[in-house]
Short mmCIF file of C-alpha atoms in Angstrom, two decimals:
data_model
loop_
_atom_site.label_atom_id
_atom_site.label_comp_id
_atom_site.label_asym_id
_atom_site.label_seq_id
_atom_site.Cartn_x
_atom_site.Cartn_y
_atom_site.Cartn_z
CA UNK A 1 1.57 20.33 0.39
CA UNK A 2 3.95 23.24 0.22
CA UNK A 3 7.13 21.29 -0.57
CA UNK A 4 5.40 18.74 -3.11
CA UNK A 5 2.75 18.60 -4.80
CA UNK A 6 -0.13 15.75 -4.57
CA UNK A 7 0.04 13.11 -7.09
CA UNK A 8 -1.73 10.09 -8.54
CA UNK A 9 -0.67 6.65 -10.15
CA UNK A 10 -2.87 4.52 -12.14
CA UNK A 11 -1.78 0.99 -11.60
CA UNK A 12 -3.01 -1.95 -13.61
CA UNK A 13 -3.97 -4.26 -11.01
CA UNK A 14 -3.26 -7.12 -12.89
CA UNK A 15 -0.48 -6.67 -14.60
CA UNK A 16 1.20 -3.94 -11.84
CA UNK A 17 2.04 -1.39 -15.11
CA UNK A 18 2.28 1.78 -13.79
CA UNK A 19 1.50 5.16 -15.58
CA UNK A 20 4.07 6.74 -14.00
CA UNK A 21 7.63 6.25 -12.15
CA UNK A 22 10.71 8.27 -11.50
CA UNK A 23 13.13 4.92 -10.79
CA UNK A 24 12.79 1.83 -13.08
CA UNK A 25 15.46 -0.92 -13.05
CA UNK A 26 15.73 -4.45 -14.68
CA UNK A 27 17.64 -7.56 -12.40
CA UNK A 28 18.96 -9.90 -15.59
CA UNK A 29 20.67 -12.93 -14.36
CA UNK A 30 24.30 -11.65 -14.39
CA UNK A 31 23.50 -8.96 -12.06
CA UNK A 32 23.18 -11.74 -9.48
CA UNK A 33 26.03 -13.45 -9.54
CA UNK A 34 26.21 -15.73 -6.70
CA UNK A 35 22.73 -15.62 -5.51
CA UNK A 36 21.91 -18.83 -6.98
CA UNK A 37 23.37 -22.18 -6.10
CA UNK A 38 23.91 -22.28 -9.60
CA UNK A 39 25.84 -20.58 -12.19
CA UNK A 40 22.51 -19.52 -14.95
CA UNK A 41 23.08 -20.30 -18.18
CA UNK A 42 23.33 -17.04 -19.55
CA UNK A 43 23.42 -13.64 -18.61
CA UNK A 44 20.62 -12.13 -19.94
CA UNK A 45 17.56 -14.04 -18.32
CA UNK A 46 15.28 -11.30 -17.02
CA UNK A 47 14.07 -12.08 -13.28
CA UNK A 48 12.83 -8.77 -12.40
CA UNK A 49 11.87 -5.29 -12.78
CA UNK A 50 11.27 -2.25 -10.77
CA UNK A 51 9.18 0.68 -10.60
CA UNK A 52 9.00 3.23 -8.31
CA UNK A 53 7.66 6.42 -7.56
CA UNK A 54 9.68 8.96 -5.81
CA UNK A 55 9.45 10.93 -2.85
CA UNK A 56 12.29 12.94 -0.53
CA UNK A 57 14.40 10.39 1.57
CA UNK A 58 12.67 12.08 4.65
CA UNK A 59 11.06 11.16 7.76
CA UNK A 60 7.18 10.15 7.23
CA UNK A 61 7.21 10.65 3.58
CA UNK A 62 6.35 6.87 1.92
CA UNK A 63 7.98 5.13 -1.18
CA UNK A 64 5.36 3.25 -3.44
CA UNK A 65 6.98 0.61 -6.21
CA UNK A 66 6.34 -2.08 -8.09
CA UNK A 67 8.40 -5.43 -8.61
CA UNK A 68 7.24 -7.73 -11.59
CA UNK A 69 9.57 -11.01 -10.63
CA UNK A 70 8.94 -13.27 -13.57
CA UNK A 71 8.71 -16.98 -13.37
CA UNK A 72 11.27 -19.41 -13.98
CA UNK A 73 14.02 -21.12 -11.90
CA UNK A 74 17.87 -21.22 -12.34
CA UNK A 75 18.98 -25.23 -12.05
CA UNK A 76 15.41 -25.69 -9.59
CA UNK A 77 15.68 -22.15 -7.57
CA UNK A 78 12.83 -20.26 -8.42
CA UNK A 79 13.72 -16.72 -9.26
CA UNK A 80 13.94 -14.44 -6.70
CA UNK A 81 14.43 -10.58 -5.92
CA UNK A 82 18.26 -9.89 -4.53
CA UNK A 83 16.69 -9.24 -1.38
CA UNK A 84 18.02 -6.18 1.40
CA UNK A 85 17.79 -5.00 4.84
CA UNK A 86 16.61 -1.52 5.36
CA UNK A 87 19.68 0.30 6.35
CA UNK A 88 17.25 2.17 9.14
CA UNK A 89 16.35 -0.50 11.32
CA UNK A 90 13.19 1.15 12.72
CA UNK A 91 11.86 0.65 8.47
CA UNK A 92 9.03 -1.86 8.12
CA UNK A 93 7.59 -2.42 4.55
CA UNK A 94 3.75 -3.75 3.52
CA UNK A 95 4.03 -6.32 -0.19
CA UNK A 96 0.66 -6.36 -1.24
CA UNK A 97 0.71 -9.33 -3.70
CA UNK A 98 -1.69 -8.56 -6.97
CA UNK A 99 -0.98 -11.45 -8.77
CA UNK A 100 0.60 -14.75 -8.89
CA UNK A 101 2.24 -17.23 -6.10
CA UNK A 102 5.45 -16.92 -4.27
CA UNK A 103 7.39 -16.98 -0.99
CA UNK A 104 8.16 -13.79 1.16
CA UNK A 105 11.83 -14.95 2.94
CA UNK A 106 12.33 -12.85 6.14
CA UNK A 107 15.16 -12.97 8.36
CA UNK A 108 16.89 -10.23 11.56
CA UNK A 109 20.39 -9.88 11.85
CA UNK A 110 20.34 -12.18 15.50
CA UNK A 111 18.91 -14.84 13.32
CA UNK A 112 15.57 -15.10 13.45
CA UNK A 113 13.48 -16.30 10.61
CA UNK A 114 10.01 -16.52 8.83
CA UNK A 115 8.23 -17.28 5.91
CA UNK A 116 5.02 -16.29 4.03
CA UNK A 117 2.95 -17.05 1.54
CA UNK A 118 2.61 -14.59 -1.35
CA UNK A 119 -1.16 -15.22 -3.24
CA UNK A 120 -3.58 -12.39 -4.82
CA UNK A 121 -4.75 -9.75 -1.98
CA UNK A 122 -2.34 -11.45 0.62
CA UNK A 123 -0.62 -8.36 2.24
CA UNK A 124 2.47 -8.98 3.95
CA UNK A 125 4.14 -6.91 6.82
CA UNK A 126 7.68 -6.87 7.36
CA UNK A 127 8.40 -5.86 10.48
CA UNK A 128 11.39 -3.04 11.03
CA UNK A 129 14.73 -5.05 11.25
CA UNK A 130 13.84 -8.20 8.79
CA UNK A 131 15.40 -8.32 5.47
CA UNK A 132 13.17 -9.41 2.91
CA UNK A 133 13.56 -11.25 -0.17
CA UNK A 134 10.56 -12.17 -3.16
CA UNK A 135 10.66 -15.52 -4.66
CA UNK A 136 8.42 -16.60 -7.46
CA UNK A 137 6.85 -20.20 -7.33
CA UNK A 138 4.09 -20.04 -9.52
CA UNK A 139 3.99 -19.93 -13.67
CA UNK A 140 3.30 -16.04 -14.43
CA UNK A 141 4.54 -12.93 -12.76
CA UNK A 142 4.48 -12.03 -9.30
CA UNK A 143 3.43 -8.61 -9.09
CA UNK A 144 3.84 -7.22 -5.61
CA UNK A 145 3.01 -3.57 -4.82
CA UNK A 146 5.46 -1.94 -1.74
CA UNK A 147 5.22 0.42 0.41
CA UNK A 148 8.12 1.53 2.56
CA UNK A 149 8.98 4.29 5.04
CA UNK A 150 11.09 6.89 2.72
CA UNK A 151 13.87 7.60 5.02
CA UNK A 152 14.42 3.31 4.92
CA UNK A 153 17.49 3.18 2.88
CA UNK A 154 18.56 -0.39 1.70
CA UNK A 155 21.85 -2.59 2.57
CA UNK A 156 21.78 -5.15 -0.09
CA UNK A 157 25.30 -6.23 1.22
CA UNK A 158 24.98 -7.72 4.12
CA UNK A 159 22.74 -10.49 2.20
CA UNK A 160 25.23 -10.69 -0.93
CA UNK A 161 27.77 -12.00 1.80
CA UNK A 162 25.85 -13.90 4.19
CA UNK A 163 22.09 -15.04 1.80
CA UNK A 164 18.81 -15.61 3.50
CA UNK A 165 18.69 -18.82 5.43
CA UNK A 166 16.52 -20.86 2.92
CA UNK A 167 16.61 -20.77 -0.58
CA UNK A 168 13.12 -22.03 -2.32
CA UNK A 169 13.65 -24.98 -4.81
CA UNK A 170 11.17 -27.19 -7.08
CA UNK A 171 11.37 -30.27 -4.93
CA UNK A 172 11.02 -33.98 -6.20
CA UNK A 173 7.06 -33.78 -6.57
CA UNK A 174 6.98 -30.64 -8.50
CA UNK A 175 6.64 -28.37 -5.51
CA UNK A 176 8.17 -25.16 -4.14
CA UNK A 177 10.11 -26.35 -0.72
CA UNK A 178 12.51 -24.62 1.57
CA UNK A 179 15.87 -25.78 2.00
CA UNK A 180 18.15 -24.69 4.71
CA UNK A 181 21.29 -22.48 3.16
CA UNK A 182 24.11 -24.48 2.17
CA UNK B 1 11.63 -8.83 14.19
CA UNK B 2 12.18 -9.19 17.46
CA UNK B 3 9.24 -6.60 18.78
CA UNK B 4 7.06 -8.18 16.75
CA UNK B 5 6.58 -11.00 14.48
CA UNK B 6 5.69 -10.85 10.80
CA UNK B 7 1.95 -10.90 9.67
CA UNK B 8 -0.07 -12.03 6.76
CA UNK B 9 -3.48 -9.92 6.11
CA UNK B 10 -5.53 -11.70 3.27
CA UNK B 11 -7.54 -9.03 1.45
CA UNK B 12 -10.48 -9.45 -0.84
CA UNK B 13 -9.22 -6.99 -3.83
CA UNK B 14 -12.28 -6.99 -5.10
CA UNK B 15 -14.71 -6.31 -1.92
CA UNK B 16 -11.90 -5.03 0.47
CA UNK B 17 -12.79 -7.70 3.37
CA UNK B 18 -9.45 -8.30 5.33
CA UNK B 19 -9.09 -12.07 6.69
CA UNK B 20 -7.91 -10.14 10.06
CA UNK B 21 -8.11 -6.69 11.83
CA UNK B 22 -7.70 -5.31 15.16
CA UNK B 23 -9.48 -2.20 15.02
CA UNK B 24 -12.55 -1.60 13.38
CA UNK B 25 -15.49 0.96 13.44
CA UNK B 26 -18.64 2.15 11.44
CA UNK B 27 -19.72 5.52 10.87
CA UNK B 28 -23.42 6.47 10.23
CA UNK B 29 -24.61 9.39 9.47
CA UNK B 30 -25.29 10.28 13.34
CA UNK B 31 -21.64 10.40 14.28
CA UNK B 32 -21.39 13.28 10.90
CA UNK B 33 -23.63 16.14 12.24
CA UNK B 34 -22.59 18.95 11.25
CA UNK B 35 -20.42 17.86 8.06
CA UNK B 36 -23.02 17.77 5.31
CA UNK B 37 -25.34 20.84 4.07
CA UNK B 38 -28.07 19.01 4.67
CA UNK B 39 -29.86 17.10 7.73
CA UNK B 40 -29.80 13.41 7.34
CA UNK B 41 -33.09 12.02 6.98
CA UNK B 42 -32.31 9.49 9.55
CA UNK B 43 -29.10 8.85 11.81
CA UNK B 44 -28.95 5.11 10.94
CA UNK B 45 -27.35 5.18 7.15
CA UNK B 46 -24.04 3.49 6.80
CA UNK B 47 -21.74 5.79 5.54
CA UNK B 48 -18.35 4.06 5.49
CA UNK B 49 -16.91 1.08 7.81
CA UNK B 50 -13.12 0.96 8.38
CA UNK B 51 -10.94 -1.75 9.15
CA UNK B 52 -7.23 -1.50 10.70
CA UNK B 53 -4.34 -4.14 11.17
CA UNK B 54 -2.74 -2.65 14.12
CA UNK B 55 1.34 -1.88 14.82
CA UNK B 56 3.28 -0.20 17.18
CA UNK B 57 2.64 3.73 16.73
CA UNK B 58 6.20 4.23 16.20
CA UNK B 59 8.09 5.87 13.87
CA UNK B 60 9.24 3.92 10.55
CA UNK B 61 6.30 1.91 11.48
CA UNK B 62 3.17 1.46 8.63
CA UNK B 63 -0.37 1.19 9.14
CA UNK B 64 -2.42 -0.89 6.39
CA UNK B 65 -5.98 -0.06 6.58
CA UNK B 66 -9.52 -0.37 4.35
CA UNK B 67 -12.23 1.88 4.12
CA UNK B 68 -15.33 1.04 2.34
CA UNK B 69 -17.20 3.81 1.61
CA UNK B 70 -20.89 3.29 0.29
CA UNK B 71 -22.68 4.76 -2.15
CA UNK B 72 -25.58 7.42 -1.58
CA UNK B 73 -26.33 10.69 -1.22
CA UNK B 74 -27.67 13.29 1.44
CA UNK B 75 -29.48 15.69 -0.27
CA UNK B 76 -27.25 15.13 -3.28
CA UNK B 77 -24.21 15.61 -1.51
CA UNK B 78 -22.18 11.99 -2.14
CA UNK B 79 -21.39 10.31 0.85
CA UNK B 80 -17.95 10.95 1.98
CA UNK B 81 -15.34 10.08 5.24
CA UNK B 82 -14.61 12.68 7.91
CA UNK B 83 -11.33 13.64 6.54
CA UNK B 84 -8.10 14.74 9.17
CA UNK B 85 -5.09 16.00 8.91
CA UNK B 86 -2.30 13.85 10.18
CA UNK B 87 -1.35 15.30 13.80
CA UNK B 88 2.10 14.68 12.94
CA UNK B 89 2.83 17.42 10.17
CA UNK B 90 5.50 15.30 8.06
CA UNK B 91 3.56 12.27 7.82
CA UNK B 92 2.04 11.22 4.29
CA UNK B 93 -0.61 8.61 3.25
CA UNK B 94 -1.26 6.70 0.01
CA UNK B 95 -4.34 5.20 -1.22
CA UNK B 96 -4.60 2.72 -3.55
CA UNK B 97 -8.25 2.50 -4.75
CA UNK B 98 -9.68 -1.04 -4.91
CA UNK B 99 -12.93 -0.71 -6.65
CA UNK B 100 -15.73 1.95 -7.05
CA UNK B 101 -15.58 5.84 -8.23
CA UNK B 102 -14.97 8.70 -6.41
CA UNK B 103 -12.92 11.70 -5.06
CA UNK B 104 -9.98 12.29 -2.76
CA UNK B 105 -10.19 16.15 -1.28
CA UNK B 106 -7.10 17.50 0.40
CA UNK B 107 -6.20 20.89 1.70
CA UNK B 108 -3.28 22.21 3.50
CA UNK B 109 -3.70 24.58 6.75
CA UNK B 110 -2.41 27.31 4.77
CA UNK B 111 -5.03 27.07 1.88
CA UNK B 112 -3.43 25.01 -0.35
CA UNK B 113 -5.79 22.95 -2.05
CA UNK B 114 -6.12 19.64 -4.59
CA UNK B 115 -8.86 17.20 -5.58
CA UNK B 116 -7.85 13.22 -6.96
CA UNK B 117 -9.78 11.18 -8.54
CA UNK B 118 -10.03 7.54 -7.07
CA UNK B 119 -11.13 4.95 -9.91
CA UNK B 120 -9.85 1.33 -9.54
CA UNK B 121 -6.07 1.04 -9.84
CA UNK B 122 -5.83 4.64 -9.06
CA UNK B 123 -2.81 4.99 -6.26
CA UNK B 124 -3.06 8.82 -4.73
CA UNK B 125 -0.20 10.02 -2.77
CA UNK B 126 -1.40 12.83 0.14
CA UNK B 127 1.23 14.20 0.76
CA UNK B 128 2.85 15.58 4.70
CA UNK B 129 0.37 18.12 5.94
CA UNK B 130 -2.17 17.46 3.72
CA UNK B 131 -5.53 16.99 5.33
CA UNK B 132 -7.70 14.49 3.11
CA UNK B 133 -11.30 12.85 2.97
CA UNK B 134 -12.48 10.75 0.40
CA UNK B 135 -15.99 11.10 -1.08
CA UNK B 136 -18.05 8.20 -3.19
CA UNK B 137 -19.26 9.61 -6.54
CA UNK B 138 -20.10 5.94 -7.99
CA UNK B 139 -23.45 3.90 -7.17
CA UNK B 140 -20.92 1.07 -5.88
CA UNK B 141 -18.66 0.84 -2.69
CA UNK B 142 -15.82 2.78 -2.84
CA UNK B 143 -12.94 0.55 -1.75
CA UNK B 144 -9.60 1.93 -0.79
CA UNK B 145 -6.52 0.12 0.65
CA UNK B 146 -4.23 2.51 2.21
CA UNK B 147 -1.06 2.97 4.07
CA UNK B 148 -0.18 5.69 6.32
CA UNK B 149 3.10 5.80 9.15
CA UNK B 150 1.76 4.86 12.56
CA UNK B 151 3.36 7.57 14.49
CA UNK B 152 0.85 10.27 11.78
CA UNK B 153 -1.67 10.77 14.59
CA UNK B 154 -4.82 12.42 13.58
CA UNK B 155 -6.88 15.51 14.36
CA UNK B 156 -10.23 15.16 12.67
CA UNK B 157 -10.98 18.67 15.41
CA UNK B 158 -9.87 20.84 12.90
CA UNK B 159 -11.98 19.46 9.69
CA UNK B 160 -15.16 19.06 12.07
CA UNK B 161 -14.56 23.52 12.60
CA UNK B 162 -13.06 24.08 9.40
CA UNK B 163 -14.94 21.80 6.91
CA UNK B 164 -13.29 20.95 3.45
CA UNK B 165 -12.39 23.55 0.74
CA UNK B 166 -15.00 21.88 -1.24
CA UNK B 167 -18.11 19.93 -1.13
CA UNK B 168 -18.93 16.81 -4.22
CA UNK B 169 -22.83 17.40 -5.24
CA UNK B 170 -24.55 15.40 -7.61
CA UNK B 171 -25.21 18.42 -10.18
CA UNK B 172 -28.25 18.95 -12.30
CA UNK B 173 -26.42 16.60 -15.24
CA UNK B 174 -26.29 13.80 -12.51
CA UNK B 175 -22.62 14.23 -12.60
CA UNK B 176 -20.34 14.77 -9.84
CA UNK B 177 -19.26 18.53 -9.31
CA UNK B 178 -17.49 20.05 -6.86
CA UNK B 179 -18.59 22.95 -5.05
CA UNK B 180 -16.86 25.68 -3.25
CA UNK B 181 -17.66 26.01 0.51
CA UNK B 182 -20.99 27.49 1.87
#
């Protein structure tokens, strides 16, 4: 405990507020150009924030963060988080959902694929080498707490170019389905 | 994903009762003799039951795990975990506490020393080299989910010699107070 000190976070388990954080960020609509299969009507629609608490980028140390990914759907896509591999393939990462519904998209670089289903107290591992991606079906926030190896890094590019292979749409009967990348 | 397949673990955020677990162990106050002041009056209390989805115990790898720690006494010492330092020095943990009241102890091999306290929502970082033991101050379970990197190891030898810089008695307010070290 010599090169940092101990620390605690009070988290509202409901609402995922945290008392603390060193890294916050907001994802508005026209920071994800392209994501969608539609162009969003404006700019400014909030999909998601980000809180995290920091810790050095080393070895065995572990990041802990919030996302709150707010409901809603651009032209039938639900919103969704931009999504990333971790740049350090050996990286897995827990989402401990606290509230709300949604889809956990997973994919590896040699194509394989999965799926799960975000619900309050389902805790999701992503195993090291899938890129991971949030997506909000339900009608109020999904509030996912994370947990990933410090020394993960992130490569949000390779899924700007390429996407995840489904993208989660409200289908005919009102409900969230998966439909294979364009 | 190749090594292994992504996992859903649904967790009761309210008792702590994982849907699935592949290790899983009690401890009664016969497998702690030695670690309170006092004699138990009988080797058959539950102290705390622990339950562990397993992973590889590689590095970037994370361990999700619950403890449920019950409430109680032993001659007004509050019922508490082992405690162990991680074998592997860098490795942290965090605990995000669930439910219930109580205290998270941690020392460092070269005297450093911190106390935390756990109250629902509460997420306490420990951080590398930090040994750590959690203790039940509330007359409900103490419920913590937490997340440490499965190549951390564990020496629970050292804190079964050693002891903890501190000891959590019931004091004559009925409060919880720490007390130095016999």
């Amino acid at each position: 405990m010599s090169i940092q000190r101990p620390f605690a976070t009070q988290i509202d388990l409901r609402t995922g507020l945290m008392s603390a954080y060193e890294r916050h960020f907001l994802r508005h609509s026209g920071d994800m150009a392209g994501y969608y299969r539609a162009e969003p009507q404006a700019d400014d629609l909030l999909i998601y924030e980000y809180f995290e608490r920091e810790v050095p980028a080393e070895q065995g140390e572990i990041v802990q963060n919030i996302t709150i990914l707010h409901p809603g759907t651009i032209d039938g896509e639900y919103y969704m988080t931009k999504g990333h591999y971790h740049a350090n393939g050996c990286c897995s990462e827990v989402y401990l959902c606290l509230r709300g519904r949604g889809t956990l998209l997973m994919q590896t670089r040699d194509g394989e694929t999965d799926a799960q289903e975000y619900r309050p107290g389902a805790s999701i591992y992503v195993p090291p080498g899938g890129a991971h991606r949030s997506v909000n079906t339900g009608d109020e926030p999904l509030v996912l707490f994370a947990l990933y190896p410090a020394d993960s890094g992130h490569d949000y590019g390779s899924i700007a170019e390429e996407g995840f292979w489904a993208r989660v749409i409200r289908g005919a009967d009102g409900q969230p389905t998966l439909v294979p990348r364009d």
